[in-house]
Amino acid sequence: MSERRAILSGSAFEEQIGYARAVVDGDWVHVSGTTGFDYATMSISPDVTEQAEQCLRNIGAALTEAGCDFRDVVRVRYLLPQRADFEPCWPVLREAFGEVKPAATMMVCGLADPRMKIEIEVYARRSG
């Protein structure tokens, strides 16, 4: 039987909604859709690029706790309410994923809070 454990970030949303920031299932790490909230202060920047940077910090912390990092990411999904907000994030995203080149999808959709301008979800496979 493979290891399965939840990784919590301390976000109030995890408790209110009933989910984990990430779930480790054997070698796989499933990181939930992650927004640009700074969970320590529960604040969020109005700038989409700063939100993308914070998303990646939040995701990076979950990956580290799971025993991997951005080099292990095999799939990423970007969710944005406004298509025009995606391109300004490219340099930030390229810094995290440019060498790794995971499979990727960008979707335009509504997010749970109107302050949220980007949400990022990743799947990683821990190397043995």
Short mmCIF file of N, CA, C and O in Angstrom, two decimals:
data_model
loop_
_atom_site.label_atom_id
_atom_site.label_comp_id
_atom_site.label_asym_id
_atom_site.label_seq_id
_atom_site.Cartn_x
_atom_site.Cartn_y
_atom_site.Cartn_z
N MET A 1 0.85 -1.17 0.00
CA MET A 1 0.00 0.00 0.00
C MET A 1 0.89 1.24 0.00
O MET A 1 1.86 1.32 0.75
N SER A 2 0.57 2.20 -0.84
CA SER A 2 1.41 3.40 -0.94
C SER A 2 1.03 4.43 0.13
O SER A 2 -0.08 4.44 0.65
N GLU A 3 2.00 5.27 0.40
CA GLU A 3 1.82 6.34 1.37
C GLU A 3 0.78 7.33 0.85
O GLU A 3 0.78 7.69 -0.32
N ARG A 4 -0.12 7.76 1.71
CA ARG A 4 -1.06 8.83 1.38
C ARG A 4 -1.13 9.75 2.59
O ARG A 4 -1.43 9.29 3.69
N ARG A 5 -0.80 11.02 2.36
CA ARG A 5 -0.89 11.99 3.45
C ARG A 5 -1.25 13.35 2.92
O ARG A 5 -0.93 13.71 1.79
N ALA A 6 -1.91 14.11 3.77
CA ALA A 6 -2.32 15.46 3.42
C ALA A 6 -1.28 16.45 3.91
O ALA A 6 -0.69 16.28 4.98
N ILE A 7 -1.07 17.49 3.11
CA ILE A 7 -0.20 18.60 3.47
C ILE A 7 -1.09 19.83 3.60
O ILE A 7 -1.80 20.19 2.66
N LEU A 8 -1.05 20.45 4.76
CA LEU A 8 -1.88 21.63 5.02
C LEU A 8 -1.00 22.87 5.06
O LEU A 8 0.13 22.84 5.55
N SER A 9 -1.53 23.98 4.53
CA SER A 9 -0.77 25.23 4.50
C SER A 9 -1.12 26.15 5.66
O SER A 9 -0.43 27.12 5.90
N GLY A 10 -2.23 25.88 6.32
CA GLY A 10 -2.70 26.77 7.36
C GLY A 10 -3.72 27.77 6.86
O GLY A 10 -4.21 28.61 7.61
N SER A 11 -4.07 27.68 5.58
CA SER A 11 -5.08 28.55 5.01
C SER A 11 -6.42 28.30 5.69
O SER A 11 -6.81 27.14 5.91
N ALA A 12 -7.14 29.36 6.01
CA ALA A 12 -8.48 29.22 6.60
C ALA A 12 -9.40 28.49 5.63
O ALA A 12 -10.33 27.81 6.05
N PHE A 13 -9.14 28.61 4.34
CA PHE A 13 -9.99 27.97 3.33
C PHE A 13 -9.97 26.45 3.47
O PHE A 13 -10.98 25.79 3.23
N GLU A 14 -8.82 25.88 3.84
CA GLU A 14 -8.72 24.42 3.95
C GLU A 14 -9.73 23.90 4.97
O GLU A 14 -10.41 22.90 4.71
N GLU A 15 -9.80 24.55 6.11
CA GLU A 15 -10.73 24.13 7.15
C GLU A 15 -12.18 24.43 6.77
O GLU A 15 -13.06 23.60 6.95
N GLN A 16 -12.42 25.61 6.22
CA GLN A 16 -13.78 26.01 5.87
C GLN A 16 -14.38 25.15 4.77
O GLN A 16 -15.56 24.83 4.81
N ILE A 17 -13.56 24.77 3.80
CA ILE A 17 -14.07 24.04 2.64
C ILE A 17 -13.87 22.54 2.79
O ILE A 17 -14.69 21.74 2.35
N GLY A 18 -12.77 22.15 3.43
CA GLY A 18 -12.49 20.73 3.65
C GLY A 18 -11.58 20.13 2.60
O GLY A 18 -11.95 19.19 1.90
N TYR A 19 -10.40 20.68 2.44
CA TYR A 19 -9.43 20.15 1.49
C TYR A 19 -8.03 20.38 2.03
O TYR A 19 -7.84 21.06 3.03
N ALA A 20 -7.05 19.80 1.35
CA ALA A 20 -5.65 19.97 1.72
C ALA A 20 -4.94 20.74 0.62
O ALA A 20 -5.31 20.65 -0.55
N ARG A 21 -3.90 21.48 0.97
CA ARG A 21 -3.08 22.17 -0.03
C ARG A 21 -2.51 21.17 -1.02
O ARG A 21 -2.46 21.41 -2.21
N ALA A 22 -2.10 20.01 -0.49
CA ALA A 22 -1.58 18.97 -1.37
C ALA A 22 -1.85 17.61 -0.74
O ALA A 22 -2.05 17.50 0.47
N VAL A 23 -1.84 16.60 -1.60
CA VAL A 23 -1.95 15.22 -1.14
C VAL A 23 -0.81 14.44 -1.78
O VAL A 23 -0.62 14.49 -3.00
N VAL A 24 -0.06 13.75 -0.93
CA VAL A 24 0.99 12.86 -1.40
C VAL A 24 0.37 11.47 -1.47
O VAL A 24 -0.22 11.00 -0.49
N ASP A 25 0.48 10.84 -2.63
CA ASP A 25 -0.05 9.49 -2.83
C ASP A 25 1.04 8.68 -3.51
O ASP A 25 1.21 8.75 -4.73
N GLY A 26 1.82 7.98 -2.71
CA GLY A 26 2.97 7.26 -3.24
C GLY A 26 4.00 8.25 -3.78
O GLY A 26 4.41 9.17 -3.08
N ASP A 27 4.36 8.09 -5.04
CA ASP A 27 5.32 9.00 -5.68
C ASP A 27 4.66 10.27 -6.20
O ASP A 27 5.36 11.20 -6.60
N TRP A 28 3.34 10.29 -6.24
CA TRP A 28 2.62 11.43 -6.82
C TRP A 28 2.27 12.47 -5.78
O TRP A 28 1.88 12.14 -4.65
N VAL A 29 2.40 13.73 -6.18
CA VAL A 29 2.02 14.86 -5.33
C VAL A 29 1.00 15.69 -6.10
O VAL A 29 1.30 16.18 -7.20
N HIS A 30 -0.19 15.80 -5.57
CA HIS A 30 -1.28 16.55 -6.18
C HIS A 30 -1.45 17.85 -5.39
O HIS A 30 -1.86 17.80 -4.23
N VAL A 31 -1.10 18.98 -5.99
CA VAL A 31 -1.22 20.26 -5.31
C VAL A 31 -2.51 20.93 -5.76
O VAL A 31 -2.72 21.14 -6.96
N SER A 32 -3.37 21.24 -4.82
CA SER A 32 -4.65 21.88 -5.10
C SER A 32 -4.46 23.21 -5.81
O SER A 32 -3.39 23.82 -5.72
N GLY A 33 -5.51 23.67 -6.45
CA GLY A 33 -5.50 25.01 -7.02
C GLY A 33 -5.07 25.98 -5.93
O GLY A 33 -5.65 26.00 -4.84
N THR A 34 -4.04 26.75 -6.22
CA THR A 34 -3.41 27.61 -5.22
C THR A 34 -3.44 29.05 -5.72
O THR A 34 -3.02 29.33 -6.83
N THR A 35 -3.95 29.93 -4.88
CA THR A 35 -4.07 31.33 -5.26
C THR A 35 -2.94 32.15 -4.65
O THR A 35 -2.09 31.62 -3.95
N GLY A 36 -2.98 33.43 -4.91
CA GLY A 36 -1.93 34.34 -4.48
C GLY A 36 -2.09 34.87 -3.08
O GLY A 36 -1.47 35.89 -2.74
N PHE A 37 -2.90 34.23 -2.25
CA PHE A 37 -3.01 34.67 -0.86
C PHE A 37 -1.74 34.34 -0.11
O PHE A 37 -1.18 33.25 -0.25
N ASP A 38 -1.29 35.28 0.70
CA ASP A 38 -0.25 35.03 1.68
C ASP A 38 -1.00 34.47 2.89
O ASP A 38 -1.74 35.19 3.56
N TYR A 39 -0.86 33.17 3.14
CA TYR A 39 -1.68 32.52 4.16
C TYR A 39 -1.33 32.95 5.57
O TYR A 39 -2.16 32.82 6.47
N ALA A 40 -0.15 33.47 5.77
CA ALA A 40 0.23 33.95 7.10
C ALA A 40 -0.59 35.18 7.49
O ALA A 40 -0.95 35.36 8.65
N THR A 41 -0.87 36.02 6.49
CA THR A 41 -1.61 37.26 6.77
C THR A 41 -3.02 37.25 6.17
O THR A 41 -3.79 38.17 6.42
N MET A 42 -3.31 36.23 5.36
CA MET A 42 -4.57 36.14 4.61
C MET A 42 -4.82 37.42 3.81
O MET A 42 -5.93 37.93 3.73
N SER A 43 -3.73 37.92 3.21
CA SER A 43 -3.83 39.09 2.35
C SER A 43 -3.46 38.67 0.93
O SER A 43 -2.82 37.63 0.72
N ILE A 44 -3.86 39.51 -0.04
CA ILE A 44 -3.58 39.21 -1.44
C ILE A 44 -3.29 40.51 -2.17
O ILE A 44 -3.99 41.52 -1.96
N SER A 45 -2.27 40.51 -2.99
CA SER A 45 -1.90 41.69 -3.76
C SER A 45 -2.93 41.92 -4.87
O SER A 45 -3.48 40.96 -5.42
N PRO A 46 -3.17 43.15 -5.26
CA PRO A 46 -4.06 43.41 -6.40
C PRO A 46 -3.37 43.16 -7.75
O PRO A 46 -4.02 43.13 -8.79
N ASP A 47 -2.04 42.94 -7.74
CA ASP A 47 -1.26 42.78 -8.96
C ASP A 47 -1.17 41.30 -9.35
O ASP A 47 -0.75 40.46 -8.55
N VAL A 48 -1.53 40.96 -10.59
CA VAL A 48 -1.55 39.56 -11.02
C VAL A 48 -0.16 38.93 -10.99
O VAL A 48 -0.02 37.75 -10.65
N THR A 49 0.86 39.68 -11.34
CA THR A 49 2.22 39.13 -11.32
C THR A 49 2.65 38.80 -9.90
O THR A 49 3.23 37.74 -9.64
N GLU A 50 2.35 39.69 -8.96
CA GLU A 50 2.67 39.42 -7.56
C GLU A 50 1.86 38.23 -7.05
O GLU A 50 2.36 37.43 -6.26
N GLN A 51 0.62 38.11 -7.51
CA GLN A 51 -0.18 36.95 -7.12
C GLN A 51 0.44 35.66 -7.66
O GLN A 51 0.50 34.65 -6.95
N ALA A 52 0.91 35.68 -8.90
CA ALA A 52 1.55 34.50 -9.48
C ALA A 52 2.79 34.12 -8.67
O ALA A 52 3.03 32.94 -8.39
N GLU A 53 3.58 35.11 -8.28
CA GLU A 53 4.76 34.85 -7.46
C GLU A 53 4.38 34.21 -6.13
O GLU A 53 5.02 33.25 -5.68
N GLN A 54 3.32 34.72 -5.51
CA GLN A 54 2.87 34.16 -4.23
C GLN A 54 2.30 32.76 -4.42
O GLN A 54 2.54 31.87 -3.59
N CYS A 55 1.56 32.54 -5.51
CA CYS A 55 1.08 31.18 -5.82
C CYS A 55 2.25 30.21 -5.83
O CYS A 55 2.19 29.13 -5.23
N LEU A 56 3.31 30.59 -6.51
CA LEU A 56 4.47 29.71 -6.65
C LEU A 56 5.19 29.51 -5.31
O LEU A 56 5.68 28.42 -5.03
N ARG A 57 5.24 30.54 -4.48
CA ARG A 57 5.81 30.36 -3.13
C ARG A 57 4.97 29.35 -2.33
O ARG A 57 5.51 28.47 -1.66
N ASN A 58 3.65 29.49 -2.42
CA ASN A 58 2.75 28.58 -1.71
C ASN A 58 2.90 27.15 -2.23
O ASN A 58 2.97 26.20 -1.44
N ILE A 59 2.96 27.01 -3.54
CA ILE A 59 3.14 25.69 -4.15
C ILE A 59 4.50 25.11 -3.80
O ILE A 59 4.62 23.93 -3.44
N GLY A 60 5.53 25.95 -3.87
CA GLY A 60 6.88 25.49 -3.53
C GLY A 60 6.97 24.96 -2.11
O GLY A 60 7.64 23.95 -1.85
N ALA A 61 6.30 25.61 -1.18
CA ALA A 61 6.30 25.15 0.21
C ALA A 61 5.64 23.77 0.32
O ALA A 61 6.14 22.90 1.04
N ALA A 62 4.55 23.57 -0.39
CA ALA A 62 3.86 22.27 -0.37
C ALA A 62 4.74 21.19 -1.00
O ALA A 62 4.85 20.07 -0.48
N LEU A 63 5.38 21.52 -2.13
CA LEU A 63 6.25 20.55 -2.79
C LEU A 63 7.42 20.17 -1.88
O LEU A 63 7.77 18.99 -1.77
N THR A 64 8.01 21.15 -1.22
CA THR A 64 9.12 20.88 -0.31
C THR A 64 8.68 19.94 0.81
O THR A 64 9.38 18.97 1.13
N GLU A 65 7.52 20.23 1.39
CA GLU A 65 7.02 19.37 2.47
C GLU A 65 6.75 17.95 1.96
O GLU A 65 6.88 16.98 2.70
N ALA A 66 6.40 17.83 0.68
CA ALA A 66 6.14 16.53 0.08
C ALA A 66 7.43 15.80 -0.31
O ALA A 66 7.38 14.63 -0.70
N GLY A 67 8.57 16.49 -0.24
CA GLY A 67 9.84 15.86 -0.58
C GLY A 67 10.22 15.98 -2.03
O GLY A 67 10.95 15.14 -2.58
N CYS A 68 9.76 17.06 -2.67
CA CYS A 68 10.14 17.29 -4.07
C CYS A 68 10.21 18.80 -4.32
O CYS A 68 10.14 19.59 -3.40
N ASP A 69 10.34 19.19 -5.58
CA ASP A 69 10.39 20.60 -5.92
C ASP A 69 9.86 20.81 -7.34
O ASP A 69 9.32 19.88 -7.94
N PHE A 70 10.03 22.00 -7.86
CA PHE A 70 9.47 22.34 -9.17
C PHE A 70 10.02 21.46 -10.29
O PHE A 70 9.36 21.26 -11.30
N ARG A 71 11.23 20.93 -10.12
CA ARG A 71 11.80 20.05 -11.14
C ARG A 71 11.01 18.76 -11.30
O ARG A 71 11.12 18.07 -12.32
N ASP A 72 10.19 18.42 -10.30
CA ASP A 72 9.40 17.20 -10.33
C ASP A 72 7.99 17.40 -10.90
O ASP A 72 7.23 16.44 -11.04
N VAL A 73 7.64 18.64 -11.23
CA VAL A 73 6.29 18.93 -11.75
C VAL A 73 6.15 18.39 -13.16
O VAL A 73 6.98 18.65 -14.03
N VAL A 74 5.07 17.63 -13.38
CA VAL A 74 4.80 17.06 -14.70
C VAL A 74 3.59 17.70 -15.38
O VAL A 74 3.42 17.59 -16.59
N ARG A 75 2.74 18.38 -14.59
CA ARG A 75 1.54 19.00 -15.15
C ARG A 75 1.22 20.25 -14.36
O ARG A 75 1.34 20.26 -13.14
N VAL A 76 0.82 21.30 -15.07
CA VAL A 76 0.41 22.55 -14.42
C VAL A 76 -0.85 23.07 -15.12
O VAL A 76 -0.98 22.95 -16.34
N ARG A 77 -1.76 23.59 -14.31
CA ARG A 77 -2.96 24.24 -14.85
C ARG A 77 -3.01 25.66 -14.29
O ARG A 77 -2.82 25.88 -13.10
N TYR A 78 -3.26 26.59 -15.21
CA TYR A 78 -3.41 28.00 -14.85
C TYR A 78 -4.86 28.38 -15.05
O TYR A 78 -5.42 28.17 -16.13
N LEU A 79 -5.46 28.96 -14.04
CA LEU A 79 -6.86 29.40 -14.10
C LEU A 79 -6.88 30.90 -13.87
O LEU A 79 -6.34 31.38 -12.86
N LEU A 80 -7.47 31.63 -14.80
CA LEU A 80 -7.52 33.10 -14.68
C LEU A 80 -8.90 33.60 -15.11
O LEU A 80 -9.44 33.14 -16.12
N PRO A 81 -9.43 34.57 -14.40
CA PRO A 81 -10.69 35.19 -14.84
C PRO A 81 -10.53 36.03 -16.10
O PRO A 81 -11.46 36.14 -16.89
N GLN A 82 -9.35 36.63 -16.29
CA GLN A 82 -9.12 37.52 -17.42
C GLN A 82 -7.97 37.01 -18.28
O GLN A 82 -6.83 36.93 -17.82
N ARG A 83 -8.24 36.68 -19.52
CA ARG A 83 -7.22 36.18 -20.45
C ARG A 83 -6.03 37.13 -20.54
O ARG A 83 -4.87 36.70 -20.57
N ALA A 84 -6.28 38.41 -20.53
CA ALA A 84 -5.21 39.40 -20.69
C ALA A 84 -4.22 39.38 -19.52
O ALA A 84 -3.09 39.86 -19.66
N ASP A 85 -4.59 38.81 -18.39
CA ASP A 85 -3.69 38.75 -17.24
C ASP A 85 -2.65 37.64 -17.36
O ASP A 85 -1.69 37.63 -16.59
N PHE A 86 -2.82 36.73 -18.31
CA PHE A 86 -1.90 35.59 -18.38
C PHE A 86 -0.51 35.99 -18.87
O PHE A 86 0.49 35.66 -18.25
N GLU A 87 -0.43 36.73 -19.95
CA GLU A 87 0.87 37.07 -20.53
C GLU A 87 1.79 37.82 -19.56
O GLU A 87 2.98 37.53 -19.51
N PRO A 88 1.29 38.77 -18.75
CA PRO A 88 2.20 39.42 -17.79
C PRO A 88 2.84 38.44 -16.80
O PRO A 88 3.90 38.73 -16.24
N CYS A 89 2.24 37.28 -16.60
CA CYS A 89 2.77 36.28 -15.67
C CYS A 89 3.83 35.38 -16.29
O CYS A 89 4.54 34.68 -15.56
N TRP A 90 3.96 35.39 -17.60
CA TRP A 90 4.87 34.46 -18.28
C TRP A 90 6.29 34.47 -17.72
O TRP A 90 6.86 33.40 -17.50
N PRO A 91 6.91 35.63 -17.49
CA PRO A 91 8.28 35.59 -16.96
C PRO A 91 8.38 34.88 -15.60
O PRO A 91 9.32 34.13 -15.37
N VAL A 92 7.41 35.09 -14.74
CA VAL A 92 7.39 34.44 -13.42
C VAL A 92 7.23 32.93 -13.59
O VAL A 92 7.92 32.14 -12.96
N LEU A 93 6.32 32.53 -14.48
CA LEU A 93 6.06 31.11 -14.70
C LEU A 93 7.25 30.44 -15.38
O LEU A 93 7.60 29.30 -15.03
N ARG A 94 7.86 31.14 -16.31
CA ARG A 94 9.04 30.60 -17.00
C ARG A 94 10.18 30.36 -16.02
O ARG A 94 10.93 29.39 -16.12
N GLU A 95 10.32 31.24 -15.02
CA GLU A 95 11.37 31.07 -14.03
C GLU A 95 11.18 29.76 -13.25
O GLU A 95 12.13 29.05 -12.96
N ALA A 96 9.94 29.43 -12.94
CA ALA A 96 9.66 28.20 -12.18
C ALA A 96 9.67 26.95 -13.06
O ALA A 96 10.14 25.90 -12.65
N PHE A 97 9.16 27.07 -14.29
CA PHE A 97 8.92 25.89 -15.11
C PHE A 97 9.70 25.84 -16.42
O PHE A 97 9.60 24.86 -17.15
N GLY A 98 10.48 26.87 -16.74
CA GLY A 98 11.16 26.95 -18.03
C GLY A 98 12.07 25.79 -18.34
O GLY A 98 12.11 25.30 -19.47
N GLU A 99 12.79 25.31 -17.35
CA GLU A 99 13.70 24.18 -17.57
C GLU A 99 12.94 22.85 -17.54
O GLU A 99 13.31 21.91 -18.22
N VAL A 100 11.88 22.79 -16.74
CA VAL A 100 11.12 21.56 -16.52
C VAL A 100 10.19 21.24 -17.69
O VAL A 100 10.05 20.09 -18.08
N LYS A 101 9.54 22.27 -18.18
CA LYS A 101 8.59 22.16 -19.29
C LYS A 101 7.51 21.11 -19.03
O LYS A 101 7.36 20.14 -19.78
N PRO A 102 6.70 21.28 -17.98
CA PRO A 102 5.61 20.34 -17.74
C PRO A 102 4.49 20.54 -18.77
O PRO A 102 4.41 21.58 -19.42
N ALA A 103 3.64 19.54 -18.90
CA ALA A 103 2.42 19.72 -19.69
C ALA A 103 1.62 20.83 -19.02
O ALA A 103 1.61 20.94 -17.79
N ALA A 104 0.97 21.69 -19.81
CA ALA A 104 0.30 22.85 -19.23
C ALA A 104 -1.01 23.16 -19.93
O ALA A 104 -1.16 22.90 -21.13
N THR A 105 -1.92 23.74 -19.16
CA THR A 105 -3.21 24.20 -19.68
C THR A 105 -3.52 25.53 -19.03
O THR A 105 -3.29 25.70 -17.83
N MET A 106 -4.04 26.48 -19.80
CA MET A 106 -4.53 27.74 -19.26
C MET A 106 -6.01 27.81 -19.55
O MET A 106 -6.43 27.58 -20.68
N MET A 107 -6.79 28.11 -18.53
CA MET A 107 -8.24 28.20 -18.69
C MET A 107 -8.72 29.55 -18.18
O MET A 107 -8.22 30.04 -17.16
N VAL A 108 -9.69 30.12 -18.85
CA VAL A 108 -10.35 31.34 -18.39
C VAL A 108 -11.63 30.91 -17.68
O VAL A 108 -12.47 30.21 -18.26
N CYS A 109 -11.73 31.29 -16.41
CA CYS A 109 -12.89 30.90 -15.61
C CYS A 109 -13.01 31.83 -14.41
O CYS A 109 -12.07 32.53 -14.06
N GLY A 110 -14.15 31.80 -13.78
CA GLY A 110 -14.34 32.57 -12.56
C GLY A 110 -13.62 31.90 -11.40
O GLY A 110 -13.49 30.68 -11.37
N LEU A 111 -13.13 32.69 -10.47
CA LEU A 111 -12.51 32.17 -9.26
C LEU A 111 -13.38 32.52 -8.06
O LEU A 111 -14.29 33.35 -8.15
N ALA A 112 -13.11 31.91 -6.91
CA ALA A 112 -13.98 32.00 -5.75
C ALA A 112 -14.10 33.40 -5.14
O ALA A 112 -15.08 33.71 -4.50
N ASP A 113 -13.09 34.23 -5.35
CA ASP A 113 -13.05 35.56 -4.73
C ASP A 113 -12.65 36.55 -5.83
O ASP A 113 -11.68 36.30 -6.55
N PRO A 114 -13.35 37.65 -5.97
CA PRO A 114 -13.03 38.59 -7.06
C PRO A 114 -11.63 39.20 -6.97
O PRO A 114 -11.12 39.70 -7.96
N ARG A 115 -10.98 39.12 -5.81
CA ARG A 115 -9.61 39.61 -5.68
C ARG A 115 -8.60 38.68 -6.33
O ARG A 115 -7.49 39.08 -6.65
N MET A 116 -8.99 37.42 -6.52
CA MET A 116 -8.09 36.42 -7.09
C MET A 116 -7.98 36.62 -8.59
O MET A 116 -9.00 36.65 -9.29
N LYS A 117 -6.75 36.73 -9.08
CA LYS A 117 -6.53 36.95 -10.51
C LYS A 117 -5.87 35.76 -11.19
O LYS A 117 -5.83 35.70 -12.42
N ILE A 118 -5.34 34.82 -10.41
CA ILE A 118 -4.73 33.61 -10.96
C ILE A 118 -4.77 32.52 -9.90
O ILE A 118 -4.67 32.79 -8.70
N GLU A 119 -4.97 31.31 -10.37
CA GLU A 119 -4.91 30.12 -9.52
C GLU A 119 -4.07 29.10 -10.29
O GLU A 119 -4.22 28.96 -11.50
N ILE A 120 -3.17 28.42 -9.58
CA ILE A 120 -2.27 27.47 -10.22
C ILE A 120 -2.38 26.13 -9.50
O ILE A 120 -2.36 26.07 -8.27
N GLU A 121 -2.49 25.07 -10.30
CA GLU A 121 -2.58 23.70 -9.78
C GLU A 121 -1.46 22.89 -10.41
O GLU A 121 -1.22 23.04 -11.62
N VAL A 122 -0.77 22.06 -9.63
CA VAL A 122 0.30 21.24 -10.20
C VAL A 122 0.21 19.80 -9.73
O VAL A 122 -0.34 19.50 -8.66
N TYR A 123 0.78 18.95 -10.56
CA TYR A 123 0.98 17.54 -10.24
C TYR A 123 2.48 17.28 -10.39
O TYR A 123 3.08 17.69 -11.38
N ALA A 124 3.04 16.61 -9.41
CA ALA A 124 4.47 16.30 -9.44
C ALA A 124 4.65 14.82 -9.15
O ALA A 124 3.82 14.19 -8.50
N ARG A 125 5.75 14.30 -9.64
CA ARG A 125 6.11 12.91 -9.35
C ARG A 125 7.49 12.93 -8.69
O ARG A 125 8.46 13.37 -9.29
N ARG A 126 7.50 12.47 -7.45
CA ARG A 126 8.75 12.47 -6.70
C ARG A 126 9.71 11.47 -7.32
O ARG A 126 9.33 10.34 -7.62
N SER A 127 10.94 11.89 -7.47
CA SER A 127 11.95 10.98 -8.00
C SER A 127 12.47 10.11 -6.85
O SER A 127 12.57 10.55 -5.72
N GLY A 128 12.75 8.87 -7.18
CA GLY A 128 13.16 7.90 -6.16
C GLY A 128 14.55 8.16 -5.70
O GLY A 128 15.04 7.70 -4.74
#
